[in-house]
Tab-separated table of C-alpha atoms in Angstrom:
chain	number	residue	atom	x	y	z
O	1	MET	CA	8.756	4.846	21.524
O	2	ALA	CA	9.743	1.232	22.079
O	3	VAL	CA	12.212	-0.301	19.698
O	4	GLY	CA	10.350	-1.760	16.750
O	5	GLY	CA	7.033	-0.290	17.847
O	6	ILE	CA	4.763	2.334	16.301
O	7	VAL	CA	3.154	5.523	17.444
O	8	ALA	CA	-0.443	5.555	18.626
O	9	GLN	CA	-2.908	4.356	16.080
O	10	GLY	CA	-5.050	7.430	16.161
O	11	GLY	CA	-3.862	8.517	12.744
O	12	SER	CA	-5.185	5.381	11.169
O	13	ALA	CA	-8.579	5.130	9.542
O	14	ASN	CA	-11.506	3.884	11.634
O	15	TYR	CA	-14.002	2.730	9.025
O	16	GLU	CA	-17.716	2.213	9.458
O	17	GLY	CA	-18.875	-1.390	9.602
O	18	ARG	CA	-19.357	-4.461	11.721
O	19	VAL	CA	-18.298	-8.075	11.651
O	20	THR	CA	-20.903	-9.846	9.529
O	21	CYS	CA	-21.733	-13.530	9.297
O	22	PHE	CA	-21.214	-13.249	5.547
O	23	VAL	CA	-17.576	-12.169	5.844
O	24	VAL	CA	-16.808	-14.743	8.548
O	25	ILE	CA	-18.295	-17.622	6.514
O	26	THR	CA	-16.588	-16.385	3.350
O	27	CYS	CA	-13.188	-16.258	5.060
O	28	LEU	CA	-13.672	-19.682	6.633
O	29	VAL	CA	-14.477	-21.194	3.237
O	30	ALA	CA	-11.457	-19.495	1.661
O	31	ALA	CA	-9.218	-20.665	4.490
O	32	THR	CA	-9.916	-24.291	3.549
O	33	GLY	CA	-7.243	-23.683	0.917
O	34	GLY	CA	-4.824	-24.454	3.722
O	35	LEU	CA	-6.120	-28.028	3.970
O	36	ILE	CA	-4.290	-29.161	0.833
O	37	PHE	CA	-0.993	-27.744	2.082
O	38	GLY	CA	-1.399	-29.217	5.552
O	39	TYR	CA	-2.511	-32.649	4.354
O	40	ASP	CA	0.497	-32.949	2.113
O	41	ILE	CA	2.937	-31.827	4.831
O	42	GLY	CA	1.552	-34.461	7.195
O	43	ILE	CA	1.087	-37.318	4.759
O	44	SER	CA	4.587	-37.503	3.284
O	45	GLY	CA	6.415	-38.264	6.543
O	46	GLY	CA	4.015	-41.042	7.495
O	47	VAL	CA	4.097	-42.674	4.085
O	48	THR	CA	7.906	-42.625	3.937
O	49	SER	CA	8.009	-44.511	7.249
O	50	MET	CA	5.765	-47.349	5.957
O	51	ASP	CA	7.633	-50.575	5.110
O	52	GLU	CA	5.446	-51.425	2.083
O	53	PHE	CA	6.039	-47.991	0.537
O	54	LEU	CA	9.802	-48.201	1.088
O	55	GLN	CA	9.963	-51.753	-0.274
O	56	LYS	CA	8.199	-50.768	-3.507
O	57	PHE	CA	9.867	-47.432	-4.272
O	58	PHE	CA	12.988	-47.146	-2.105
O	59	PRO	CA	14.250	-50.694	-1.432
O	60	THR	CA	17.777	-49.589	-0.522
O	61	VAL	CA	16.400	-47.382	2.272
O	62	TYR	CA	14.246	-50.272	3.479
O	63	GLU	CA	17.235	-52.607	3.619
O	64	LYS	CA	19.345	-50.018	5.445
O	65	GLU	CA	16.602	-49.358	8.004
O	66	LYS	CA	16.175	-53.056	8.789
O	67	ASN	CA	19.895	-53.746	9.009
O	68	LEU	CA	20.867	-50.821	11.250
O	69	ARG	CA	19.035	-51.822	14.390
O	70	HIS	CA	22.193	-51.502	16.514
O	71	GLU	CA	24.274	-49.062	14.483
O	72	ASN	CA	24.181	-45.373	13.567
O	73	GLN	CA	20.580	-44.236	14.150
O	74	TYR	CA	21.204	-40.810	12.606
O	75	CYS	CA	21.690	-42.214	9.073
O	76	LYS	CA	18.876	-44.779	8.801
O	77	PHE	CA	16.853	-42.783	6.265
O	78	ASP	CA	19.618	-40.847	4.490
O	79	SER	CA	18.574	-40.978	0.816
O	80	HIS	CA	18.463	-38.086	-1.661
O	81	LEU	CA	15.838	-39.869	-3.769
O	82	LEU	CA	13.591	-40.401	-0.739
O	83	GLN	CA	14.019	-36.744	0.195
O	84	LEU	CA	13.208	-35.735	-3.387
O	85	PHE	CA	9.816	-37.425	-2.986
O	86	THR	CA	9.057	-34.937	-0.208
O	87	SER	CA	10.836	-31.850	-1.503
O	88	SER	CA	9.973	-31.869	-5.235
O	89	LEU	CA	6.505	-30.561	-4.424
O	90	TYR	CA	7.920	-27.354	-2.945
O	91	LEU	CA	10.149	-26.659	-5.919
O	92	ALA	CA	7.068	-26.844	-8.153
O	93	ALA	CA	5.170	-24.563	-5.740
O	94	LEU	CA	7.975	-22.018	-5.958
O	95	VAL	CA	7.749	-21.823	-9.765
O	96	ALA	CA	3.935	-21.892	-9.765
O	97	SER	CA	3.698	-18.970	-7.341
O	98	PHE	CA	5.059	-16.591	-9.998
O	99	PHE	CA	2.407	-17.657	-12.518
O	100	ALA	CA	-0.176	-17.468	-9.736
O	101	SER	CA	0.737	-13.822	-9.139
O	102	ALA	CA	-0.300	-12.893	-12.686
O	103	THR	CA	-3.470	-15.004	-12.459
O	104	THR	CA	-4.421	-13.443	-9.139
O	105	ARG	CA	-3.891	-9.913	-10.416
O	106	VAL	CA	-5.588	-10.273	-13.814
O	107	PHE	CA	-8.409	-12.748	-13.110
O	108	GLY	CA	-8.951	-12.384	-9.378
O	109	ARG	CA	-8.173	-14.292	-6.206
O	110	LYS	CA	-10.908	-16.933	-6.509
O	111	VAL	CA	-9.809	-17.994	-10.006
O	112	SER	CA	-6.352	-18.750	-8.593
O	113	MET	CA	-7.910	-20.834	-5.824
O	114	VAL	CA	-10.062	-22.860	-8.214
O	115	SER	CA	-7.125	-23.405	-10.600
O	116	GLY	CA	-4.874	-24.560	-7.776
O	117	GLY	CA	-7.493	-26.954	-6.416
O	118	CYS	CA	-8.035	-28.623	-9.798
O	119	VAL	CA	-4.328	-29.202	-10.451
O	120	PHE	CA	-3.819	-30.524	-6.907
O	121	LEU	CA	-6.723	-32.946	-7.386
O	122	PHE	CA	-5.114	-34.418	-10.503
O	123	GLY	CA	-1.796	-34.792	-8.675
O	124	ALA	CA	-3.483	-36.622	-5.784
O	125	VAL	CA	-5.051	-39.147	-8.172
O	126	LEU	CA	-1.705	-39.720	-9.906
O	127	ASN	CA	0.091	-40.293	-6.581
O	128	GLY	CA	-2.526	-42.751	-5.352
O	129	ALA	CA	-2.180	-44.776	-8.563
O	130	ALA	CA	1.646	-44.556	-8.780
O	131	GLN	CA	3.474	-47.602	-10.108
O	132	ASN	CA	7.022	-46.221	-10.068
O	133	VAL	CA	9.100	-43.369	-8.676
O	134	ALA	CA	8.589	-41.266	-11.820
O	135	MET	CA	4.791	-41.291	-11.352
O	136	LEU	CA	5.294	-40.379	-7.694
O	137	ILE	CA	7.498	-37.390	-8.526
O	138	ILE	CA	5.235	-36.137	-11.356
O	139	GLY	CA	2.249	-36.369	-9.019
O	140	ARG	CA	4.178	-34.455	-6.372
O	141	LEU	CA	5.045	-31.742	-8.897
O	142	LEU	CA	1.344	-31.307	-9.745
O	143	LEU	CA	0.524	-31.117	-6.046
O	144	GLY	CA	3.157	-28.383	-5.803
O	145	VAL	CA	1.537	-26.335	-8.563
O	146	GLY	CA	-1.770	-26.501	-6.710
O	147	ILE	CA	-0.163	-25.458	-3.427
O	148	GLY	CA	1.702	-22.602	-5.121
O	149	TYR	CA	-1.586	-21.176	-6.408
O	150	ALA	CA	-3.423	-21.664	-3.120
O	151	ASN	CA	-0.676	-20.208	-0.934
O	152	GLN	CA	-0.377	-17.197	-3.192
O	153	SER	CA	-4.070	-16.339	-3.365
O	154	VAL	CA	-5.699	-17.435	-0.090
O	155	PRO	CA	-3.780	-15.208	2.382
O	156	VAL	CA	-4.282	-12.183	0.125
O	157	TYR	CA	-7.999	-12.976	-0.194
O	158	LEU	CA	-8.393	-13.243	3.578
O	159	SER	CA	-6.504	-10.022	4.299
O	160	GLU	CA	-8.596	-8.098	1.776
O	161	MET	CA	-11.983	-9.421	2.924
O	162	ALA	CA	-11.509	-9.219	6.693
O	163	PRO	CA	-12.269	-6.104	8.787
O	164	ALA	CA	-9.071	-4.658	10.291
O	165	LYS	CA	-10.010	-5.459	13.892
O	166	ILE	CA	-10.290	-9.217	13.269
O	167	ARG	CA	-8.059	-9.526	10.198
O	168	GLY	CA	-5.469	-11.447	12.188
O	169	ALA	CA	-7.950	-14.022	13.484
O	170	LEU	CA	-9.595	-14.613	10.097
O	171	ASN	CA	-6.278	-14.781	8.259
O	172	ILE	CA	-4.963	-17.307	10.757
O	173	GLY	CA	-7.882	-19.477	9.642
O	174	PHE	CA	-5.550	-20.392	6.751
O	175	GLN	CA	-2.869	-21.629	9.155
O	176	LEU	CA	-5.533	-23.406	11.241
O	177	ALA	CA	-6.653	-25.243	8.105
O	178	ILE	CA	-3.015	-26.210	7.444
O	179	CYS	CA	-2.785	-27.623	10.974
O	180	ILE	CA	-6.079	-29.505	10.617
O	181	GLY	CA	-4.768	-30.935	7.339
O	182	ILE	CA	-1.563	-32.085	9.077
O	183	LEU	CA	-3.545	-33.697	11.906
O	184	ALA	CA	-5.920	-35.404	9.476
O	185	ALA	CA	-2.967	-36.756	7.509
O	186	ASN	CA	-1.301	-38.085	10.673
O	187	MET	CA	-4.514	-39.854	11.673
O	188	VAL	CA	-4.975	-41.280	8.171
O	189	ASN	CA	-1.389	-42.560	8.218
O	190	TYR	CA	-1.930	-44.231	11.574
O	191	GLY	CA	-5.050	-45.939	10.236
O	192	THR	CA	-3.682	-46.989	6.847
O	193	ALA	CA	-0.508	-48.378	8.415
O	194	GLN	CA	-2.714	-51.052	10.018
O	195	MET	CA	-4.265	-52.087	6.685
O	196	LYS	CA	-3.461	-55.543	5.353
O	197	GLY	CA	-2.349	-56.062	1.776
O	198	GLY	CA	0.382	-53.403	1.711
O	199	ASN	CA	-1.649	-50.696	-0.036
O	200	GLY	CA	-2.233	-48.380	2.920
O	201	TRP	CA	0.155	-45.839	1.440
O	202	ARG	CA	-2.053	-45.616	-1.691
O	203	VAL	CA	-5.049	-44.703	0.453
O	204	SER	CA	-2.992	-42.090	2.303
O	205	LEU	CA	-1.776	-40.431	-0.894
O	206	GLY	CA	-5.091	-40.744	-2.755
O	207	LEU	CA	-7.120	-39.173	0.058
O	208	ALA	CA	-5.384	-35.874	-0.728
O	209	ALA	CA	-8.193	-35.554	-3.269
O	210	VAL	CA	-10.650	-34.864	-0.433
O	211	PRO	CA	-9.206	-31.499	0.716
O	212	ALA	CA	-8.664	-30.596	-2.958
O	213	VAL	CA	-12.391	-31.068	-3.677
O	214	ILE	CA	-13.359	-29.111	-0.537
O	215	MET	CA	-11.180	-26.170	-1.561
O	216	THR	CA	-12.171	-26.189	-5.234
O	217	VAL	CA	-15.919	-26.438	-4.684
O	218	GLY	CA	-15.805	-23.848	-1.908
O	219	ALA	CA	-13.809	-21.397	-4.031
O	220	ILE	CA	-16.314	-21.650	-6.916
O	221	PHE	CA	-18.993	-20.106	-4.696
O	222	LEU	CA	-16.796	-17.399	-3.160
O	223	PRO	CA	-17.279	-13.732	-4.112
O	224	ASP	CA	-14.276	-11.728	-5.260
O	225	THR	CA	-12.766	-9.158	-2.919
O	226	PRO	CA	-13.595	-5.438	-3.341
O	227	ASN	CA	-9.885	-4.764	-3.936
O	228	SER	CA	-9.758	-7.285	-6.782
O	229	LEU	CA	-12.983	-6.000	-8.352
O	230	ILE	CA	-11.703	-2.411	-8.308
O	231	GLU	CA	-8.368	-3.591	-9.701
O	232	ARG	CA	-10.264	-5.086	-12.644
O	233	GLY	CA	-12.436	-2.001	-13.263
O	234	GLN	CA	-15.677	-3.154	-11.572
O	235	SER	CA	-16.073	-0.257	-9.116
O	236	GLU	CA	-19.853	-0.413	-8.636
O	237	LYS	CA	-19.799	-4.121	-7.961
O	238	ALA	CA	-16.877	-3.546	-5.588
O	239	LYS	CA	-18.848	-0.978	-3.596
O	240	GLU	CA	-21.824	-3.325	-3.321
O	241	MET	CA	-19.545	-6.108	-2.122
O	242	LEU	CA	-17.894	-3.793	0.415
O	243	GLN	CA	-21.326	-2.824	1.780
O	244	LYS	CA	-22.257	-6.492	2.031
O	245	ILE	CA	-19.122	-7.616	3.862
O	246	ARG	CA	-19.125	-4.608	6.226
O	247	GLY	CA	-22.881	-4.781	6.900
O	248	VAL	CA	-23.498	-1.022	6.456
O	249	ASP	CA	-24.484	1.291	3.603
O	250	ASP	CA	-21.993	4.047	4.392
O	251	VAL	CA	-18.629	2.658	3.302
O	252	SER	CA	-17.523	5.834	1.536
O	253	ALA	CA	-14.316	6.368	3.535
O	254	GLU	CA	-13.007	2.830	3.101
O	255	PHE	CA	-14.184	2.649	-0.507
O	256	GLN	CA	-12.376	5.887	-1.341
O	257	ASP	CA	-9.177	4.537	0.179
O	258	LEU	CA	-9.526	1.405	-1.974
O	259	ILE	CA	-10.056	3.599	-5.055
O	260	ASP	CA	-6.994	5.691	-4.162
O	261	ALA	CA	-4.915	2.559	-3.713
O	262	SER	CA	-6.196	1.208	-7.035
O	263	GLU	CA	-5.315	4.431	-8.849
O	264	THR	CA	-1.812	4.209	-7.443
O	265	SER	CA	-1.727	0.566	-8.494
O	266	LYS	CA	-2.661	1.376	-12.098
O	267	GLN	CA	0.307	3.711	-12.377
O	268	VAL	CA	2.588	0.762	-11.698
O	269	GLU	CA	3.100	-1.066	-14.982
O	270	HIS	CA	5.855	-3.368	-13.756
O	271	PRO	CA	5.173	-4.477	-10.172
O	272	TRP	CA	8.085	-6.929	-10.201
O	273	ARG	CA	10.495	-4.148	-11.099
O	274	ASN	CA	8.855	-1.514	-8.930
O	275	ILE	CA	8.913	-3.683	-5.822
O	276	LEU	CA	12.674	-3.065	-5.762
O	277	GLN	CA	12.159	0.686	-5.305
O	278	ARG	CA	13.339	2.301	-2.079
O	279	ARG	CA	9.766	3.074	-0.949
O	280	TYR	CA	8.965	-0.642	-0.785
O	281	ARG	CA	12.266	-1.628	0.877
O	282	PRO	CA	10.782	-2.236	4.358
O	283	GLN	CA	8.073	-4.584	3.095
O	284	LEU	CA	10.465	-6.356	0.716
O	285	VAL	CA	13.032	-7.060	3.437
O	286	ILE	CA	10.343	-8.349	5.807
O	287	VAL	CA	8.617	-10.485	3.170
O	288	VAL	CA	11.930	-12.174	2.323
O	289	LEU	CA	13.231	-12.681	5.852
O	290	ILE	CA	10.039	-13.870	7.564
O	291	PRO	CA	9.485	-16.952	5.330
O	292	PHE	CA	13.261	-17.567	5.328
O	293	PHE	CA	13.363	-17.605	9.109
O	294	GLN	CA	10.069	-19.524	9.337
O	295	GLN	CA	11.629	-22.493	7.570
O	296	LEU	CA	14.896	-22.274	9.512
O	297	THR	CA	13.033	-22.670	12.782
O	298	GLY	CA	13.317	-26.360	11.894
O	299	ILE	CA	9.544	-26.874	12.078
O	300	ASN	CA	9.399	-28.916	8.904
O	301	VAL	CA	11.870	-31.339	10.436
O	302	ILE	CA	8.923	-32.207	12.679
O	303	MET	CA	6.078	-31.768	10.184
O	304	PHE	CA	7.615	-33.559	7.174
O	305	TYR	CA	9.478	-36.273	8.963
O	306	ALA	CA	7.763	-36.678	12.341
O	307	PRO	CA	7.261	-40.470	12.068
O	308	VAL	CA	10.715	-40.872	10.496
O	309	LEU	CA	12.259	-38.731	13.250
O	310	PHE	CA	10.500	-40.674	15.991
O	311	LYS	CA	11.625	-43.971	14.425
O	312	THR	CA	15.165	-42.580	14.286
O	313	LEU	CA	14.884	-41.886	18.015
O	314	GLY	CA	13.976	-45.503	18.620
O	315	PHE	CA	10.168	-45.432	18.675
O	316	GLY	CA	8.371	-48.461	17.186
O	317	ASP	CA	6.377	-48.134	13.959
O	318	ASN	CA	2.980	-47.586	15.590
O	319	ALA	CA	4.461	-45.497	18.402
O	320	ALA	CA	6.149	-43.219	15.857
O	321	LEU	CA	2.900	-42.671	13.951
O	322	MET	CA	0.926	-42.111	17.174
O	323	SER	CA	3.526	-39.595	18.385
O	324	ALA	CA	3.002	-37.693	15.129
O	325	VAL	CA	-0.763	-37.685	15.797
O	326	ILE	CA	-0.159	-36.273	19.300
O	327	SER	CA	2.050	-33.469	17.977
O	328	GLY	CA	-0.636	-32.816	15.329
O	329	PHE	CA	-3.292	-32.311	18.018
O	330	VAL	CA	-0.977	-29.906	19.848
O	331	ASN	CA	-0.445	-28.028	16.575
O	332	VAL	CA	-4.191	-27.474	16.047
O	333	ALA	CA	-4.882	-26.494	19.678
O	334	ALA	CA	-2.021	-24.004	19.790
O	335	THR	CA	-3.092	-22.421	16.491
O	336	LEU	CA	-6.500	-21.764	18.062
O	337	VAL	CA	-4.657	-19.865	20.801
O	338	SER	CA	-3.248	-17.597	18.097
O	339	VAL	CA	-6.696	-17.076	16.537
O	340	PHE	CA	-8.056	-15.704	19.804
O	341	THR	CA	-5.008	-13.654	20.835
O	342	VAL	CA	-3.390	-12.200	17.706
O	343	ASP	CA	-5.755	-9.204	17.455
O	344	LYS	CA	-5.639	-8.642	21.211
O	345	PHE	CA	-1.932	-8.931	22.010
O	346	GLY	CA	-0.601	-8.186	18.540
O	347	ARG	CA	1.818	-9.839	16.154
O	348	ARG	CA	5.069	-8.809	17.852
O	349	LYS	CA	4.305	-10.268	21.287
O	350	LEU	CA	3.343	-13.649	19.825
O	351	PHE	CA	6.432	-13.675	17.594
O	352	LEU	CA	8.741	-12.899	20.515
O	353	GLN	CA	7.191	-15.293	23.033
O	354	GLY	CA	7.051	-18.124	20.503
O	355	GLY	CA	10.648	-17.545	19.450
O	356	ALA	CA	11.897	-17.700	23.041
O	357	GLN	CA	10.004	-20.942	23.735
O	358	MET	CA	11.209	-22.571	20.501
O	359	LEU	CA	14.830	-21.670	21.313
O	360	VAL	CA	14.657	-23.352	24.728
O	361	CYS	CA	13.020	-26.476	23.259
O	362	GLN	CA	15.504	-26.828	20.381
O	363	ILE	CA	18.459	-26.664	22.776
O	364	ALA	CA	16.794	-29.130	25.173
O	365	VAL	CA	15.991	-31.646	22.387
O	366	GLY	CA	19.527	-31.400	21.027
O	367	ALA	CA	20.988	-31.956	24.501
O	368	LEU	CA	18.669	-34.905	25.144
O	369	ILE	CA	19.590	-36.619	21.871
O	370	ALA	CA	23.288	-35.941	22.516
O	371	SER	CA	23.062	-37.582	25.947
O	372	VAL	CA	21.547	-40.772	24.469
O	373	PHE	CA	23.132	-41.190	21.018
O	374	GLY	CA	26.261	-39.047	21.325
O	375	VAL	CA	28.341	-38.644	18.178
O	376	SER	CA	28.323	-42.321	17.207
O	377	GLY	CA	24.539	-42.535	16.852
O	378	GLU	CA	24.469	-45.764	18.820
O	379	GLY	CA	21.947	-46.156	21.611
O	380	SER	CA	18.227	-46.112	22.255
O	381	PHE	CA	15.759	-44.075	24.263
O	382	SER	CA	14.270	-45.468	27.431
O	383	LYS	CA	10.526	-45.020	27.800
O	384	GLY	CA	11.069	-42.051	30.111
O	385	MET	CA	13.569	-40.375	27.784
O	386	GLY	CA	11.263	-40.978	24.828
O	387	ASN	CA	8.372	-39.342	26.650
O	388	ALA	CA	10.607	-36.399	27.578
O	389	ALA	CA	11.596	-35.971	23.907
O	390	LEU	CA	7.944	-36.094	22.836
O	391	ILE	CA	6.962	-33.472	25.452
O	392	LEU	CA	9.749	-31.113	24.356
O	393	ILE	CA	8.814	-31.537	20.693
O	394	CYS	CA	5.146	-30.819	21.525
O	395	LEU	CA	6.135	-27.655	23.436
O	396	TYR	CA	8.189	-26.608	20.437
O	397	VAL	CA	5.308	-27.298	18.034
O	398	ALA	CA	2.913	-25.319	20.276
O	399	ALA	CA	5.221	-22.296	20.300
O	400	PHE	CA	5.513	-22.362	16.504
O	401	ALA	CA	1.771	-22.875	16.061
O	402	TRP	CA	0.771	-19.709	17.913
O	403	SER	CA	3.604	-17.577	16.549
O	404	TRP	CA	5.786	-18.164	13.500
O	405	GLY	CA	3.373	-20.611	11.880
O	406	PRO	CA	0.322	-18.386	11.367
O	407	LEU	CA	2.129	-15.043	11.559
O	408	GLY	CA	4.576	-16.126	8.882
O	409	TRP	CA	1.626	-16.039	6.469
O	410	LEU	CA	-0.407	-13.241	8.065
O	411	VAL	CA	2.176	-10.458	8.277
O	412	PRO	CA	3.540	-10.683	4.692
O	413	SER	CA	-0.009	-10.789	3.286
O	414	GLU	CA	-1.080	-7.574	5.040
O	415	ILE	CA	1.893	-5.203	4.655
O	416	PHE	CA	2.062	-4.552	0.901
O	417	PRO	CA	0.234	-1.722	-0.934
O	418	LEU	CA	-2.268	-2.924	-3.533
O	419	GLU	CA	-0.076	-2.026	-6.519
O	420	ILE	CA	2.521	-4.663	-5.612
O	421	ARG	CA	0.487	-6.936	-3.321
O	422	SER	CA	0.300	-9.910	-5.694
O	423	ALA	CA	4.006	-9.655	-6.489
O	424	GLY	CA	4.823	-9.340	-2.790
O	425	GLN	CA	2.784	-12.393	-1.881
O	426	SER	CA	4.474	-14.350	-4.666
O	427	ILE	CA	7.846	-13.471	-3.169
O	428	ASN	CA	6.566	-14.621	0.225
O	429	VAL	CA	5.392	-17.950	-1.182
O	430	SER	CA	8.463	-18.490	-3.364
O	431	VAL	CA	10.965	-17.801	-0.552
O	432	ASN	CA	8.924	-20.053	1.735
O	433	MET	CA	8.806	-22.832	-0.846
O	434	LEU	CA	12.489	-22.461	-1.770
O	435	PHE	CA	13.682	-22.994	1.781
O	436	THR	CA	11.004	-25.612	2.433
O	437	PHE	CA	12.509	-27.464	-0.549
O	438	PHE	CA	16.024	-27.149	0.887
O	439	ILE	CA	14.934	-28.396	4.321
O	440	GLY	CA	12.912	-31.259	2.823
O	441	GLN	CA	15.748	-32.268	0.513
O	442	LEU	CA	18.617	-31.966	2.980
O	443	PHE	CA	17.301	-32.712	6.478
O	444	LEU	CA	17.904	-36.467	6.566
O	445	THR	CA	21.385	-35.962	5.124
O	446	LEU	CA	22.128	-33.132	7.579
O	447	LEU	CA	20.903	-35.318	10.450
O	448	CYS	CA	23.306	-38.039	9.328
O	449	HIS	CA	26.280	-35.644	9.234
O	450	MET	CA	25.506	-33.009	11.907
O	451	LYS	CA	23.808	-35.440	14.293
O	452	PHE	CA	22.387	-33.780	17.442
O	453	GLY	CA	24.184	-30.563	16.438
O	454	LEU	CA	21.460	-30.004	13.824
O	455	PHE	CA	19.036	-28.987	16.570
O	456	PHE	CA	21.531	-26.428	17.913
O	457	PHE	CA	21.942	-25.167	14.328
O	458	PHE	CA	18.213	-24.482	14.056
O	459	GLY	CA	18.233	-22.988	17.563
O	460	GLY	CA	20.808	-20.422	16.442
O	461	PHE	CA	18.501	-19.261	13.663
O	462	VAL	CA	15.584	-19.051	16.117
O	463	LEU	CA	17.677	-16.637	18.222
O	464	ILE	CA	18.593	-14.491	15.208
O	465	MET	CA	15.012	-14.279	13.906
O	466	THR	CA	13.627	-13.358	17.326
O	467	LEU	CA	16.083	-10.451	17.528
O	468	PHE	CA	15.046	-9.393	14.016
O	469	ILE	CA	11.395	-9.234	15.079
O	470	PHE	CA	12.280	-7.243	18.212
O	471	PHE	CA	14.149	-4.559	16.325
O	472	PHE	CA	12.582	-4.407	12.871
O	473	LEU	CA	8.947	-5.557	12.795
O	474	PRO	CA	6.361	-2.844	13.540
O	475	GLU	CA	3.013	-3.789	15.053
O	476	THR	CA	0.180	-4.038	12.488
O	477	LYS	CA	-2.751	-5.234	14.617
O	478	ASN	CA	-6.062	-3.435	13.987
O	479	VAL	CA	-4.554	-1.295	11.209
O	480	PRO	CA	-6.671	-1.229	7.996
O	481	ILE	CA	-4.798	-2.945	5.190
O	482	GLU	CA	-4.652	0.170	2.984
O	483	GLU	CA	-3.215	2.182	5.900
O	484	ILE	CA	-0.215	-0.032	6.641
O	485	ASN	CA	2.236	2.541	5.233
O	486	ARG	CA	1.422	4.746	8.228
O	487	VAL	CA	2.874	2.063	10.482
O	488	PHE	CA	6.143	1.906	8.548
O	489	LYS	CA	6.346	5.700	8.326
O	490	ALA	CA	6.202	5.834	12.145
O	491	HIS	CA	8.816	3.115	12.678
O	492	TRP	CA	12.211	4.135	14.131
O	493	PHE	CA	14.180	2.496	11.291
O	494	TRP	CA	11.849	2.028	8.298
O	495	GLY	CA	10.343	5.544	8.427
O	496	LYS	CA	13.100	7.063	6.297
O	497	TYR	CA	12.206	4.749	3.406
O	498	ILE	CA	8.518	5.710	3.203
O	499	PRO	CA	7.852	8.971	1.281
O	500	ASP	CA	5.086	11.275	2.482
O	501	ASP	CA	3.008	10.677	-0.668
O	502	ALA	CA	2.878	6.930	0.129
O	503	VAL	CA	0.626	7.581	3.130
O	504	ILE	CA	-2.966	7.848	1.888
O	505	GLY	CA	-6.436	8.114	3.364
O	506	ASN	CA	-6.461	11.431	5.245
O	507	HIS	CA	-10.236	11.664	4.917
O	508	HIS	CA	-10.940	8.966	7.492
O	509	VAL	CA	-13.691	8.993	10.100
O	510	PRO	CA	-12.342	10.126	13.503
O	511	PRO	CA	-12.142	7.460	16.214
O	512	LYS	CA	-15.117	7.274	18.566
O	513	GLY	CA	-14.687	9.558	21.545
O	514	ALA	CA	-12.106	11.701	19.761
């Protein structure tokens, strides 16, 4: 057995059913929850690079940017208050994810989505109408609550609705929506930056209401998942829904596994305490380390601050915004690669290939910046060097977009048993948001102090996380979500943590041809 791999999948359930239009459309609608997250990631960097926005809310940063044309480029945007504008949202999302866990468990996944969309909508309106920094920050906090609810509920919803054989592709629809949101925000920023009158930033921030409405209205019409219905005592309705999403009448094997999982779930009165038990140690370690490593790839350096970063590297205002649009297109295209390959090649291969490519690109970008700006931060890119930097950044974004981007949400959402699934997803979201907050709050300061070495710093973490995947992540492609414990039981390291009674579903239908 290969290190980190699993035994043959023959012991896993092979349920009756087919891929129905109903389940595909349902998952696509649910995945639009990623639009609000993506739009916000993309919009903040563009807005903070606009002169009118800086003049109104962060005049000291504006003055420093204009006066440092021939001095230290690394420190042009170093401002804790400016970084708080970006990062405050993620602190709110962290706190909200814990409340979202209870909402998701008690009232269902769709209620969490609708709640998150409504709060996000209110935050978008407040940001667009902001008159001072306080209004900006309060609006950002409300946006964070909405994102916390959406990020907690949408991946779980997708994993529970999707058939095992295309669960990866449908779940990555969430990441694809995030990427589309980022691209849309970059394009909006490019357009609003050309507006006369100095209010382009208001349009950029206010248009966040559009993805919020799309998500909220879509979620209202979504059905609840069979898992959630069973969890809330609606077994007959759950069976009817399972028949509808699988497209067959005979769903007895899968339905029984869902019932078994639910019965186990009901015996767990304190999921937050129980998740610390030895039997859940493999999933807990993975669900903490994957979002931790995902943020320390340095991706949000690009996604939050792309226009700011490009301006730091000497690009003009319009060139910086257009470069962000280009990287946004690459992000969407590469995520589509993941959609069509994740259930064919598996999670591990994409993780490993993406990690290797990101490592090379981080080192190359760091070396390129060092050769131009050195330690002093004085210098400027030639057109050729600027194009080389943009190409390397796009290659880096592509690698993330077909590996750690979508898989960082997919894998944690599919590995937990039902009894602690909501708590596990909350941990995933909260760890992700915590380190997203740290990166958003500290990047511009770290860039000022660590200079080009910051890219080598992130590269070191990319190396560590790729080794972690190689040794400790089992393959979960095509494994039914209620059968994931079989995968961990068969793993060379995690198997000793999984008790025999944690592996359920021995009444499955034999594989065809067996």
